[in-house]
């Protein structure tokens, strides 16, 4: 909003700085719900865009959904009503509107509104959202704006927009990237006693097929006795096992794609394709695909480096 | 239905289009049985409607209702697919290519759309992919059930341009179904007929187009939910501004 002259007072950078002065930096909680429990997801807030990751690599916005909670503290909110630099008449009612839009999904959420008080004291706000499974992928944009909830009594000649619902300035924008960078496998849980603990299903017919649940999927078997080592709620949980499974799955995937793509010289594989993701993994884990026997050890080493335990 | 495989990116869709166009858009046997069943159901709906209606808005509104009901009632039709252009490209080129070609090729004695324009209904312009338009037009016009929705769509305030304005010209702000539905409701208000005629003459489609442009500007400044009278009040003011009350 600050780049555009609306012809009335809006939240300018100077006033915004005062609202955020001496406050805790905004923070974002990201999590999903599994079996009635909230499982925390790591995120890179305030990066733009924000990436979300799951240490155990089994989260996907499509199958697990995503819950977020933005925490925000603001100071000096009385200045919004100030006669000299404020954006509203003294007896008007102001609020923060929290909206999201998923442009690729052609959806825009209804605004959730928090009223703000005219006070010098710090005020804390929390804005939660819940996106159920199979609703969104790709990205969602969030926006927090100061809005006029109720008109005030005009006591100045000009410069104030006193129309109910008007957006008087932007406090914060952020974008969450839901599809990630392709470094994780789609993962499903099955319950088949007597079957192996995990398996990798490769269903692509062409390496240029879209990477997704039907082309590449890691199946974790809750029915296997060893599942307790993967169950975060169990006392036997061993994070190394999950990491080893993931390393082996990536290794099998890379080898399968390399074999399938043999002889094809595709310089720029389509974005989001099986080959595109494989190339990404080769790059990230610095794999020498011509020496198959080195692929798995290289991935394990790469994981250890990430966890800070590599030699 | 294996929806995970029902995806075509632009390049794949272009290749598929070239093959189909050499073949007169005939559909060879589909690999997946459930895709064949779906394709056949659409064929039947299309043929039934074709025997009763000429191609045009009336045909599209009826097809939109039947098509939406056919898809929406399936477990596999997850919300994220509704806006996946890869999915709709696949749908257009693998499930109903004959119908799309028939709809837009023109009659034998008149010139149909050019190949480039026909392409847009298959894949090249995402918001113009025919099954995408049919599906989303219903989503916006939805009045609760198929019968009521068709009755609403049947209002003479609407035409093929309504589909273009509501589905294809959503702009960078994306859209809210409730807001667009309310705009459609107000545009169809019979008490406005005279005023619309006075302002726009016989170009009644320009009215909706102007309201949509006005909305794009107003939406930057106002939060419709908080507007005096809520979304309804917001849309009423849009209409008032356009008609100059």
Coordinates of C-alpha atoms in Angstrom, one line a residue, chain B residues 71-174:
Chain B
X71 CA -17.5 -34.9 -11.0
X72 CA -18.3 -33.5 -7.6
X73 CA -19.9 -36.7 -6.4
X74 CA -16.7 -38.6 -6.6
X75 CA -14.3 -39.2 -3.7
X76 CA -11.4 -38.7 -6.0
X77 CA -12.4 -35.2 -6.9
X78 CA -10.3 -33.5 -4.2
X79 CA -10.4 -29.7 -3.7
X80 CA -6.8 -29.3 -4.9
X81 CA -7.7 -30.9 -8.3
X82 CA -10.3 -28.3 -8.9
X83 CA -7.7 -25.7 -9.7
X84 CA -4.9 -27.9 -11.0
X85 CA -4.4 -26.9 -14.6
X86 CA -2.3 -30.0 -15.2
X87 CA -5.4 -32.1 -14.2
X88 CA -7.8 -30.1 -16.4
X89 CA -5.4 -30.4 -19.4
X90 CA -5.4 -34.1 -19.0
X91 CA -9.1 -34.1 -18.6
X92 CA -9.6 -32.1 -21.8
X93 CA -7.2 -34.1 -23.9
X94 CA -7.9 -37.6 -22.6
X95 CA -11.4 -37.7 -21.3
X96 CA -13.4 -35.4 -23.5
X97 CA -11.4 -34.3 -26.6
X98 CA -14.1 -35.2 -29.1
X99 CA -16.7 -33.1 -27.3
X100 CA -14.5 -30.0 -26.9
X101 CA -13.6 -30.2 -30.6
X102 CA -17.2 -30.6 -31.6
X103 CA -18.2 -27.6 -29.3
X104 CA -15.7 -25.2 -30.9
X105 CA -14.9 -26.4 -34.4
X106 CA -18.0 -24.6 -35.9
X107 CA -20.6 -26.1 -38.2
X108 CA -19.8 -27.5 -41.6
X109 CA -21.3 -24.4 -43.3
X110 CA -19.7 -21.8 -41.0
X111 CA -16.2 -21.0 -40.0
X112 CA -15.3 -22.4 -36.6
X113 CA -12.5 -21.1 -34.3
X114 CA -8.9 -21.2 -35.5
X115 CA -6.6 -24.0 -34.4
X116 CA -4.9 -21.6 -32.0
X117 CA -8.2 -20.6 -30.5
X118 CA -9.4 -24.2 -30.2
X119 CA -6.1 -25.0 -28.5
X120 CA -7.0 -22.6 -25.7
X121 CA -10.1 -24.7 -24.8
X122 CA -7.8 -27.8 -24.5
X123 CA -4.8 -26.5 -22.8
X124 CA -3.0 -23.4 -23.9
X125 CA -4.9 -20.8 -21.8
X126 CA -5.5 -22.4 -18.4
X127 CA -8.6 -20.5 -17.5
X128 CA -10.2 -21.2 -20.9
X129 CA -9.9 -25.0 -20.7
X130 CA -13.5 -26.1 -21.4
X131 CA -14.0 -28.6 -18.5
X132 CA -12.3 -26.1 -16.1
X133 CA -14.8 -23.4 -17.2
X134 CA -17.8 -25.7 -17.0
X135 CA -16.8 -26.8 -13.5
X136 CA -16.0 -23.3 -12.1
X137 CA -19.0 -21.6 -13.6
X138 CA -21.2 -24.0 -11.6
X139 CA -19.1 -23.4 -8.4
X140 CA -19.7 -19.7 -8.7
X141 CA -23.3 -19.9 -9.6
X142 CA -24.1 -22.6 -7.2
X143 CA -27.5 -22.0 -5.4
X144 CA -27.5 -25.2 -3.4
X145 CA -28.7 -27.8 -5.8
X146 CA -28.6 -28.5 -9.6
X147 CA -32.2 -27.5 -10.2
X148 CA -32.0 -24.1 -8.5
X149 CA -28.6 -23.4 -10.0
X150 CA -29.8 -24.1 -13.5
X151 CA -32.8 -21.9 -12.9
X152 CA -30.5 -19.1 -11.7
X153 CA -28.1 -19.6 -14.6
X154 CA -31.1 -19.4 -17.0
X155 CA -31.6 -15.7 -16.3
X156 CA -31.5 -13.7 -19.4
X157 CA -29.0 -11.3 -17.8
X158 CA -26.4 -14.0 -18.4
X159 CA -24.6 -15.1 -21.6
X160 CA -21.4 -16.8 -22.7
X161 CA -19.7 -13.5 -21.7
X162 CA -20.8 -14.1 -18.2
X163 CA -18.7 -17.2 -18.1
X164 CA -15.7 -15.3 -19.4
X165 CA -16.2 -12.5 -16.9
X166 CA -16.7 -14.6 -13.9
X167 CA -14.3 -17.5 -14.5
X168 CA -11.7 -16.3 -17.0
X169 CA -11.2 -12.7 -15.8
X170 CA -10.5 -13.2 -12.1
X171 CA -7.4 -11.1 -12.2
X172 CA -4.3 -11.3 -9.9
X173 CA -6.4 -11.0 -6.7
X174 CA -7.8 -14.4 -7.3

